[in-house]
Short mmCIF file of C-alpha atoms in Angstrom, two decimals:
data_model
loop_
_atom_site.label_atom_id
_atom_site.label_comp_id
_atom_site.label_asym_id
_atom_site.label_seq_id
_atom_site.Cartn_x
_atom_site.Cartn_y
_atom_site.Cartn_z
CA MET C 19 143.03 142.58 88.81
CA LEU C 20 139.93 144.75 88.69
CA GLU C 21 137.99 144.73 85.43
CA PRO C 22 136.31 147.92 84.18
CA PRO C 23 132.84 148.29 85.74
CA SER C 24 130.00 147.22 83.48
CA ARG C 25 126.22 147.17 83.85
CA PRO C 26 123.09 147.19 81.67
CA LEU C 27 121.43 150.41 80.53
CA ASP C 28 119.14 151.84 83.20
CA VAL C 29 116.03 152.76 81.21
CA TYR C 30 114.71 154.82 84.14
CA ARG C 31 117.57 157.31 84.25
CA TRP C 32 116.02 160.78 84.27
CA SER C 33 116.46 164.44 85.14
CA ASP C 34 114.21 167.49 85.09
CA HIS C 35 117.17 169.84 85.47
CA PRO C 36 116.96 172.54 82.76
CA GLU C 37 120.63 172.09 81.88
CA SER C 38 120.14 168.36 81.23
CA ASN C 39 117.36 169.20 78.78
CA LYS C 40 119.60 171.81 77.18
CA PHE C 41 122.33 169.21 76.75
CA VAL C 42 119.95 166.68 75.15
CA ASN C 43 118.55 169.37 72.84
CA GLN C 44 122.08 170.26 71.73
CA ILE C 45 122.79 166.65 70.73
CA TYR C 46 119.39 166.34 69.04
CA ASP C 47 119.72 169.57 67.03
CA GLU C 48 123.17 168.65 65.73
CA TRP C 49 122.72 164.98 64.84
CA PHE C 50 119.04 163.93 65.12
CA ALA C 51 117.02 166.94 63.89
CA GLN C 52 115.43 164.89 61.08
CA ASP C 53 113.84 162.48 63.62
CA ALA C 54 110.52 162.88 65.48
CA PRO C 55 111.48 165.17 68.39
CA ASP C 56 109.51 163.84 71.37
CA ILE C 57 110.29 160.13 71.14
CA THR C 58 113.86 160.74 69.97
CA LYS C 59 114.67 163.19 72.75
CA LYS C 60 113.20 160.83 75.36
CA HIS C 61 115.40 157.94 74.20
CA LEU C 62 118.42 160.22 73.81
CA LYS C 63 117.94 161.54 77.32
CA VAL C 64 117.84 158.10 78.93
CA ILE C 65 120.89 156.85 77.02
CA LEU C 66 123.04 159.98 77.42
CA LEU C 67 122.24 160.46 81.10
CA ASP C 68 123.03 156.84 81.92
CA ILE C 69 126.29 156.99 79.97
CA TYR C 70 127.08 160.17 81.93
CA VAL C 71 126.27 158.54 85.29
CA GLY C 72 128.49 155.57 84.41
CA TRP C 73 131.37 157.85 83.38
CA LYS C 74 131.08 160.06 86.48
CA THR C 75 130.87 157.04 88.77
CA HIS C 76 133.98 155.47 87.22
CA PRO C 77 135.65 156.74 84.02
CA ASP C 78 136.08 153.22 82.60
CA THR C 79 132.45 152.13 83.04
CA THR C 80 130.81 150.46 80.06
CA ILE C 81 127.04 150.32 79.60
CA GLY C 82 125.39 147.27 78.05
CA ILE C 83 122.72 148.18 75.49
CA ALA C 84 120.73 145.41 73.79
CA MET C 85 120.91 145.64 69.99
CA SER C 86 118.16 143.08 69.35
CA GLN C 87 114.59 144.28 68.76
CA THR C 88 113.16 141.28 70.64
CA TYR C 89 114.73 142.59 73.86
CA TYR C 90 112.45 145.63 74.11
CA ARG C 91 108.89 145.48 75.47
CA ALA C 92 107.71 149.07 75.28
CA ASN C 93 104.28 148.40 76.80
CA SER C 94 105.44 146.39 79.81
CA ARG C 95 104.65 147.65 83.33
CA TYR C 96 108.41 147.34 83.90
CA ASN C 97 109.07 149.86 81.12
CA ALA C 98 106.79 152.76 82.01
CA LEU C 99 108.90 155.22 79.98
CA HIS C 100 108.19 153.06 76.90
CA ILE C 101 111.81 152.76 75.86
CA SER C 102 111.52 150.80 72.62
CA SER C 103 113.78 149.28 69.99
CA LYS C 104 114.29 152.86 68.76
CA ALA C 105 117.11 152.84 71.31
CA ILE C 106 119.02 150.66 68.82
CA SER C 107 119.02 153.16 65.94
CA ILE C 108 119.78 156.06 68.29
CA THR C 109 122.71 154.21 69.84
CA LYS C 110 124.07 153.30 66.40
CA ARG C 111 123.92 156.93 65.29
CA LEU C 112 125.70 158.05 68.47
CA VAL C 113 128.46 155.65 67.44
CA ASP C 114 128.43 156.85 63.82
CA VAL C 115 128.79 160.53 64.78
CA GLY C 116 131.68 159.75 67.12
CA LEU C 117 129.99 160.23 70.51
CA LEU C 118 130.10 156.59 71.61
CA GLU C 119 132.68 153.83 71.36
CA TRP C 120 131.57 150.21 71.47
CA ASP C 121 132.47 146.57 71.75
CA LYS C 122 130.04 144.42 69.76
CA GLY C 123 128.35 141.61 71.65
CA TRP C 124 126.96 138.29 70.44
CA PRO C 125 123.73 136.33 70.92
CA GLY C 126 123.46 133.27 73.10
CA PHE C 127 122.65 129.84 71.68
CA GLY C 128 121.10 127.08 73.77
CA GLU C 129 122.89 127.01 77.10
CA LYS C 130 125.74 129.17 75.79
CA ARG C 131 125.38 132.67 77.17
CA GLY C 132 125.58 135.67 74.90
CA LYS C 133 127.16 139.03 75.63
CA MET C 134 125.39 142.37 75.41
CA SER C 135 127.13 145.03 73.32
CA GLN C 136 129.08 147.44 75.52
CA PHE C 137 129.21 151.22 75.03
CA TRP C 138 131.21 154.05 76.56
CA PRO C 139 131.70 157.76 75.82
CA SER C 140 134.21 158.82 73.19
CA GLU C 141 136.77 161.50 73.94
CA LYS C 142 134.48 163.96 72.14
CA LEU C 143 131.54 163.11 74.40
CA LYS C 144 133.72 163.11 77.52
CA GLU C 145 134.83 166.63 76.65
CA MET C 146 131.18 167.64 76.31
CA PHE C 147 130.43 166.01 79.68
CA THR C 148 133.07 168.16 81.36
CA ARG C 149 131.20 171.30 80.27
CA VAL C 150 127.66 170.37 81.35
CA ARG C 151 126.13 172.40 84.16
CA PHE C 152 124.41 169.59 85.99
CA GLY C 153 125.82 166.80 88.16
CA LEU C 154 125.14 163.30 89.44
CA GLU C 155 122.87 164.67 92.15
CA ASP C 156 120.55 166.12 89.49
CA ILE C 157 119.97 162.71 87.88
CA ILE C 158 117.32 160.51 89.45
CA THR C 159 115.44 157.29 88.93
CA HIS C 160 112.18 158.20 87.19
CA PRO C 161 109.33 158.14 89.74
CA ASP C 162 107.18 155.98 87.43
CA LYS C 163 109.56 153.02 87.71
CA GLU C 164 107.62 149.99 88.93
CA THR C 165 108.38 149.27 92.58
CA ILE C 166 106.44 146.00 92.92
CA VAL C 167 108.05 143.23 90.86
CA LEU C 168 106.72 139.71 90.29
CA ARG C 169 109.17 137.16 88.89
CA ASP C 170 108.67 133.65 87.58
CA GLU C 171 110.65 130.50 88.34
CA LYS C 172 113.36 131.60 85.87
CA LYS C 173 113.65 134.97 87.66
CA LYS C 174 112.12 136.88 84.76
CA ASP C 175 109.82 139.83 85.46
CA ILE C 176 106.24 138.89 84.55
CA PRO C 177 103.00 140.88 84.18
CA TYR C 178 100.28 140.90 86.81
CA GLU C 179 96.93 142.53 87.52
CA ASP C 180 96.77 145.29 90.11
CA THR C 181 94.72 144.86 93.27
CA PRO C 182 94.06 147.29 96.14
CA GLU C 183 96.66 145.42 98.22
CA ILE C 184 99.31 145.71 95.50
CA ALA C 185 98.49 149.41 95.09
CA ARG C 186 98.95 149.87 98.84
CA MET C 187 102.34 148.13 98.78
CA ARG C 188 103.43 150.20 95.78
CA GLU C 189 102.53 153.48 97.45
CA LEU C 190 104.61 152.58 100.52
CA VAL C 191 107.69 151.76 98.43
CA ARG C 192 107.27 154.97 96.43
CA ASP C 193 106.96 156.97 99.65
CA TYR C 194 110.07 155.22 100.97
CA ASN C 195 111.98 156.10 97.80
CA ARG C 196 110.90 159.74 98.13
CA LEU C 197 112.26 159.72 101.68
CA LEU C 198 115.56 158.23 100.48
CA GLU C 199 115.76 160.74 97.63
CA HIS C 200 116.33 163.62 100.05
CA THR C 201 118.43 161.57 102.50
CA PHE C 202 122.23 161.70 102.24
CA VAL C 203 123.65 158.20 102.77
CA ASP C 204 127.42 157.81 102.56
CA ILE C 205 130.55 156.60 104.37
CA PRO C 206 132.63 159.53 105.73
CA LYS C 207 135.94 157.66 105.83
CA LEU C 208 135.85 156.95 102.08
CA ASN C 209 137.63 159.55 99.98
CA GLU C 210 136.73 157.67 96.81
CA PRO C 211 133.13 156.42 97.09
CA VAL C 212 133.82 152.77 96.34
CA ILE C 213 134.36 149.56 98.30
CA ILE C 214 136.42 146.77 96.74
CA ILE C 215 135.11 143.31 97.60
CA PRO C 216 137.74 140.54 97.43
CA PRO C 217 136.81 137.44 95.41
CA LYS C 218 135.15 134.59 97.30
CA ARG C 219 136.71 131.96 95.06
CA PRO C 220 140.28 131.72 93.71
CA TYR C 221 139.18 132.08 90.08
CA ASP C 222 136.87 135.04 90.73
CA LYS C 223 137.89 138.69 90.43
CA PRO C 224 137.42 141.56 92.89
CA THR C 225 134.26 143.60 92.45
CA ARG C 226 133.44 147.24 93.12
CA ILE C 227 130.45 148.53 95.05
CA PHE C 228 129.92 152.22 94.36
CA ILE C 229 128.65 154.39 97.20
CA SER C 230 126.32 156.73 95.35
CA GLN C 231 123.17 158.75 95.86
CA ASN C 232 122.09 157.28 92.50
CA GLN C 233 122.08 153.80 94.06
CA LYS C 234 119.30 154.13 96.64
CA PHE C 235 116.18 153.21 94.67
CA THR C 236 114.30 150.33 96.31
CA ARG C 237 111.81 147.80 94.96
CA ARG C 238 109.86 144.95 96.50
CA ILE C 239 110.39 141.67 94.65
CA PHE C 240 108.20 138.56 94.76
CA SER C 241 109.26 135.19 93.33
CA ASN C 242 108.01 132.03 91.62
CA SER C 243 104.92 133.81 90.24
CA SER C 244 103.55 133.96 93.80
CA TRP C 245 102.71 136.79 96.18
CA GLU C 246 103.46 134.37 99.04
CA GLN C 247 107.13 133.88 98.14
CA ASN C 248 109.84 136.45 98.74
CA GLY C 249 108.54 140.02 98.98
CA ARG C 250 111.72 141.52 100.39
CA PHE C 251 112.81 145.12 99.83
CA HIS C 252 115.77 145.22 97.42
CA GLY C 253 117.82 148.16 96.24
CA GLY C 254 120.26 150.40 98.09
CA TRP C 255 124.03 150.00 97.91
CA TRP C 256 124.10 149.31 101.68
CA GLN C 257 122.60 145.88 100.97
CA ARG C 258 125.54 144.94 98.75
CA ILE C 259 128.51 145.97 100.88
CA PRO C 260 130.11 143.53 103.37
CA SER C 261 128.44 143.72 106.78
CA GLU C 262 131.62 144.98 108.50
CA HIS C 263 131.36 148.24 106.51
CA ARG C 264 127.78 149.02 107.52
CA LYS C 265 128.82 150.39 110.93
CA ASP C 266 130.62 153.20 109.07
CA ILE C 267 127.50 154.41 107.25
CA SER C 268 126.40 157.97 107.90
CA ILE C 269 122.84 159.22 107.40
CA ASN C 270 122.46 162.97 106.81
CA ASP C 271 126.02 163.46 108.05
CA GLY C 272 125.35 161.74 111.38
CA PRO C 273 126.32 158.38 112.93
CA THR C 274 124.06 155.35 112.72
CA VAL C 275 123.17 152.22 114.63
CA GLU C 276 122.12 148.85 113.19
CA ILE C 277 119.69 146.47 114.89
CA ASP C 278 118.72 143.07 113.56
CA TYR C 279 116.56 140.14 114.58
CA SER C 280 118.62 137.29 116.04
CA GLY C 281 118.26 134.01 114.15
CA LEU C 282 115.06 135.20 112.50
CA HIS C 283 114.63 132.52 109.83
CA ALA C 284 115.28 129.68 112.25
CA VAL C 285 112.78 131.26 114.64
CA LEU C 286 110.22 131.59 111.83
CA VAL C 287 110.53 127.90 110.93
CA TYR C 288 109.88 126.98 114.56
CA GLN C 289 106.98 129.42 114.64
CA ARG C 290 105.34 127.50 111.78
CA LYS C 291 105.44 124.44 114.07
CA GLY C 292 103.83 126.37 116.91
CA ILE C 293 107.08 126.58 118.91
CA ASP C 294 108.29 129.89 120.39
CA TYR C 295 112.05 129.38 119.92
CA TRP C 296 113.45 131.94 122.35
CA LYS C 297 110.98 130.97 125.08
CA GLU C 298 111.25 127.18 124.72
CA ILE C 299 114.63 126.34 123.11
CA LYS C 300 116.70 129.39 124.16
CA THR C 301 120.00 128.37 122.49
CA ASP C 302 121.89 129.91 119.58
CA PRO C 303 120.33 128.17 116.54
CA TYR C 304 123.57 128.32 114.54
CA GLN C 305 126.25 127.43 117.11
CA THR C 306 127.90 124.20 115.98
CA ASN C 307 131.14 122.74 117.36
CA ILE C 308 133.55 121.97 114.53
CA LYS C 309 136.89 120.45 115.51
CA GLY C 310 139.84 122.78 114.94
CA LEU C 311 137.72 125.90 114.52
CA SER C 312 136.88 128.73 116.90
CA ASP C 313 133.33 129.17 118.16
CA LYS C 314 132.94 132.14 115.82
CA GLU C 315 134.08 130.16 112.77
CA SER C 316 131.96 127.16 113.74
CA ARG C 317 128.93 129.40 114.10
CA ALA C 318 129.55 131.05 110.73
CA ILE C 319 129.55 127.66 109.03
CA GLY C 320 126.55 126.43 111.02
CA LYS C 321 124.59 129.57 110.16
CA CYS C 322 125.45 129.34 106.49
CA VAL C 323 124.54 125.64 106.25
CA LEU C 324 121.22 126.03 108.09
CA LEU C 325 120.06 129.17 106.28
CA PHE C 326 121.08 127.87 102.86
CA SER C 327 119.35 124.56 103.64
CA PHE C 328 116.05 126.42 103.94
CA ASN C 329 116.55 127.90 100.46
CA LEU C 330 117.67 124.75 98.64
CA THR C 331 116.41 121.20 98.12
CA ASP C 332 119.57 119.52 96.85
CA GLU C 333 122.41 118.54 99.20
CA THR C 334 125.11 118.90 96.56
CA LYS C 335 123.99 122.43 95.67
CA LEU C 336 123.87 123.27 99.38
CA PHE C 337 127.47 122.21 99.98
CA GLN C 338 128.68 123.98 96.82
CA ALA C 339 126.95 127.19 97.93
CA VAL C 340 128.43 127.04 101.45
CA LYS C 341 131.92 126.39 100.08
CA SER C 342 131.61 129.29 97.64
CA GLU C 343 130.38 131.61 100.40
CA LEU C 344 132.96 130.85 103.12
CA GLN C 345 136.06 129.25 101.57
CA GLN C 346 138.02 132.50 101.38
CA GLU C 347 136.80 133.66 104.80
CA ILE C 348 137.83 130.43 106.59
CA PRO C 349 140.68 129.13 104.37
CA HIS C 350 142.07 126.66 106.94
CA TYR C 351 138.85 124.61 106.96
CA ARG C 352 138.44 121.88 104.34
CA PHE C 353 135.03 122.43 102.79
CA THR C 354 134.67 118.85 101.61
CA PHE C 355 131.23 117.35 101.19
CA ASP C 356 132.00 114.82 103.93
CA ASN C 357 132.89 117.60 106.40
CA LEU C 358 129.84 119.65 105.49
CA ARG C 359 127.65 116.56 105.71
CA GLU C 360 128.77 116.19 109.34
CA VAL C 361 127.81 119.82 110.00
CA LEU C 362 124.41 119.24 108.42
CA ALA C 363 123.91 116.10 110.52
CA SER C 364 124.75 118.00 113.72
CA LEU C 365 122.24 120.71 112.78
CA ARG C 366 119.58 118.07 112.23
CA GLU C 367 120.32 116.75 115.74
CA MET C 368 120.14 120.28 117.17
CA HIS C 369 116.80 120.96 115.47
CA PRO C 370 114.71 117.75 115.50
CA HIS C 371 111.46 119.73 115.50
CA ILE C 372 112.22 121.27 112.10
CA GLU C 373 114.27 118.44 110.59
CA GLU C 374 111.77 118.05 107.74
CA ASP C 375 112.20 121.73 106.79
CA ILE C 376 115.92 121.32 106.14
CA LEU C 377 116.50 121.09 102.37
CA SER C 378 112.81 121.79 101.82
CA GLY C 379 113.14 125.04 99.82
CA ILE C 380 111.04 126.88 102.38
CA GLY C 381 113.32 129.94 102.29
CA LEU C 382 111.21 132.12 99.97
CA ASN C 383 108.21 131.64 102.25
CA LEU C 384 110.33 132.81 105.19
CA MET C 385 111.45 135.84 103.17
CA ASN C 386 107.78 136.65 102.61
CA ILE C 387 107.30 136.84 106.38
CA ASP C 388 110.39 138.98 107.00
CA GLY C 389 109.25 141.18 104.10
CA LYS C 390 105.97 141.80 105.94
CA ILE C 391 107.90 142.58 109.13
CA ALA C 392 110.09 145.06 107.23
CA GLU C 393 106.98 146.60 105.67
CA HIS C 394 105.54 147.34 109.10
CA ILE C 395 108.78 148.99 110.25
CA LEU C 396 109.26 151.05 107.08
CA THR C 397 105.64 152.22 107.26
CA ARG C 398 106.24 153.68 110.73
CA PHE C 399 109.49 155.40 109.76
CA VAL C 400 108.13 156.81 106.49
CA ALA C 401 105.06 158.18 108.30
CA SER C 402 107.42 159.89 110.76
CA ASP C 403 109.73 161.15 107.96
CA ILE C 404 112.70 159.46 109.64
CA PRO C 405 115.28 157.85 107.32
CA ILE C 406 115.90 154.12 107.66
CA LEU C 407 117.92 151.65 105.60
CA ALA C 408 116.54 148.13 105.27
CA VAL C 409 118.88 145.14 104.97
CA HIS C 410 116.12 142.49 104.96
CA ASP C 411 115.89 141.52 108.67
CA SER C 412 118.28 144.26 109.79
CA PHE C 413 117.76 148.02 109.92
CA ILE C 414 120.11 151.02 110.03
CA VAL C 415 118.89 154.32 111.49
CA PRO C 416 120.32 157.60 112.82
CA VAL C 417 121.86 156.91 116.22
CA ARG C 418 119.20 158.93 118.07
CA GLN C 419 116.43 156.73 116.63
CA ASP C 420 117.54 153.43 118.20
CA GLY C 421 114.71 153.51 120.74
CA PHE C 422 112.07 154.17 118.10
CA LEU C 423 113.49 151.38 115.93
CA ARG C 424 113.34 148.87 118.80
CA THR C 425 109.72 149.86 119.44
CA CYS C 426 108.82 149.42 115.78
CA MET C 427 110.64 146.07 115.55
CA ARG C 428 108.76 144.79 118.58
CA GLU C 429 105.42 146.01 117.22
CA ALA C 430 106.15 144.44 113.83
CA ILE C 431 106.67 141.03 115.44
CA GLU C 432 103.43 141.42 117.42
CA ASP C 433 101.59 142.41 114.24
CA VAL C 434 102.96 139.61 112.03
CA LEU C 435 103.70 136.79 114.49
CA SER C 436 101.22 137.53 117.29
CA ASP C 437 102.81 136.87 120.70
CA TYR C 438 105.96 135.03 119.60
CA GLN C 439 109.26 136.30 121.00
CA VAL C 440 112.05 137.42 118.66
CA ASN C 441 115.32 138.72 120.07
CA THR C 442 117.28 141.61 118.58
CA LYS C 443 120.98 142.36 118.32
CA GLN C 444 122.48 145.84 118.09
CA ILE C 445 125.61 146.84 116.19
CA GLY C 446 126.98 150.20 117.30
CA LEU C 447 126.14 152.48 120.19
CA GLY C 448 122.62 153.89 120.27
CA TYR C 449 121.39 157.09 121.92
CA GLN C 450 119.05 155.20 124.26
CA GLN C 451 121.85 152.85 125.27
CA TRP C 452 124.19 155.81 125.86
CA HIS C 453 121.72 157.59 128.14
CA SER C 454 121.11 154.41 130.14
CA VAL C 455 124.62 154.68 131.66
CA ARG C 456 124.38 158.40 132.50
CA HIS C 457 123.43 157.88 136.14
CA THR C 458 125.52 154.74 136.73
CA ASP C 459 128.86 155.74 135.19
CA TYR C 460 129.00 159.42 134.27
CA SER C 461 132.67 159.32 133.20
CA TYR C 462 131.91 156.50 130.77
CA PHE C 463 128.85 158.43 129.61
CA LEU C 464 131.04 161.43 128.74
CA SER C 465 133.69 159.28 127.07
CA LEU C 466 131.10 158.02 124.56
CA ARG C 467 130.01 161.51 123.56
CA ASP C 468 132.17 161.66 120.43
CA GLU C 469 130.82 158.35 119.19
CA ILE C 470 127.22 159.49 119.60
CA ALA C 471 127.92 162.89 118.03
CA GLY C 472 129.78 161.32 115.14
CA THR C 473 132.85 163.46 115.82
CA GLY C 474 135.13 160.48 116.36
CA VAL C 475 135.71 160.05 112.60
CA THR C 476 137.27 162.80 110.51
CA PRO C 477 135.40 162.95 107.18
CA THR C 478 137.58 162.76 104.08
CA GLN C 479 137.79 165.57 101.57
CA GLY C 480 135.94 163.42 99.03
CA TYR C 481 133.08 162.85 101.47
CA ARG C 482 132.83 166.57 102.25
CA TYR C 483 132.62 167.36 98.53
CA ARG C 484 129.87 164.76 98.00
CA LYS C 485 127.93 166.18 100.94
CA GLN C 486 128.30 169.72 99.59
CA MET C 487 127.01 168.66 96.16
CA PHE C 488 124.04 166.89 97.75
CA ASP C 489 123.21 169.92 99.91
CA GLU C 490 123.21 172.11 96.81
CA TYR C 491 120.88 169.63 95.10
CA LEU C 492 118.47 169.73 98.06
CA LYS C 493 118.53 173.52 98.03
CA LYS C 494 117.63 173.59 94.33
CA GLN C 495 114.77 171.17 95.00
CA GLY C 496 113.45 173.33 97.83
CA TRP C 497 114.02 170.69 100.53
#
């Protein structure tokens, strides 16, 4: 059974639409007029707009708002709007005047986790929401939100000093977000913009991934207090949906193609040893042979074990992670530690040159390299004003840009890895690939026309409405 969606308050929810300001002023004048106007209206705006976004995305959404003063760090680089503990008193008054309902949370003690208080609009506020003259498309992530994040070993955001290199990285991510802001990214076959992900474990519950223009903001995240670990681009909803749905993504109402690097992390580990994998080894790095399983299933397990082994240092945690990831996908395989230990042993035999890197925790260093590769590719696309969706070592572009993407991916490898070879794999038909058969099989060339033009899928009514709303937003913005 699906639980109501819940998420923390987004303190960067913002809108410059005149009607949103009018709405906030109405609430302020009626219930907050005795408070300092500037700071109160700013906090009201963030809270009300995020409650509105949650309600419009799914009517049962609850928003977690911390009611402890120690939670708020108004002067942090990760809180550029300076949302302070004043959010607590404003939220309480919104409850007192009947605009918000709530479920009180509790603090954590020791290893026992607490629960953040949950809030949702009352019937009175919902009725007010139905009369506002702005929509989801008019609500954005504030442009001052920090796009370069440094986290410590406990995955907490930590402060850092700016350098020219960090400023350069930040400007690229901000430029990329500006490109995404006026790019319509959706899935035409979805009438309701949501994908339900089945649970991976029997005791888990299904989860929802909302397909929304409010879910495109991207940041670059570094780990373990180091600029040499991680550094991937994180953000858009396309990173969170199952891979089989990505082929259905449309960019600006047109079909897309996805191209990724084949076996990139395994190749990068070999590269650190001075070995060019695809020139010297030339075999699928993940293809194991597990009795009773198909080649595809064996490869899925081999890939999961090898990639997870780069990220972890403990064998038990590795096997638990693999079981959690694949048990529902391959239910007829017994994910016992003994069976997985055999898979790990076979991978060690397949990869003697990098045996010492298995269970070494090298993964974040590899992510740093693929983050630099992605940076090179995004830089080229942003400079050309061509939309692109990054999924770490995979990239989704409009179908006519497959040739440009391949060029950029090749140049990125040359720039980051010198002359090492990295293969690519394409999902979906690209324009360059389509034209390559024009003179060899013209009938086949014509038969693929609908796929290239994106006319093979009939968009749902819900998709058409979302596209219309986005087009109206672009028109108002002068794009």
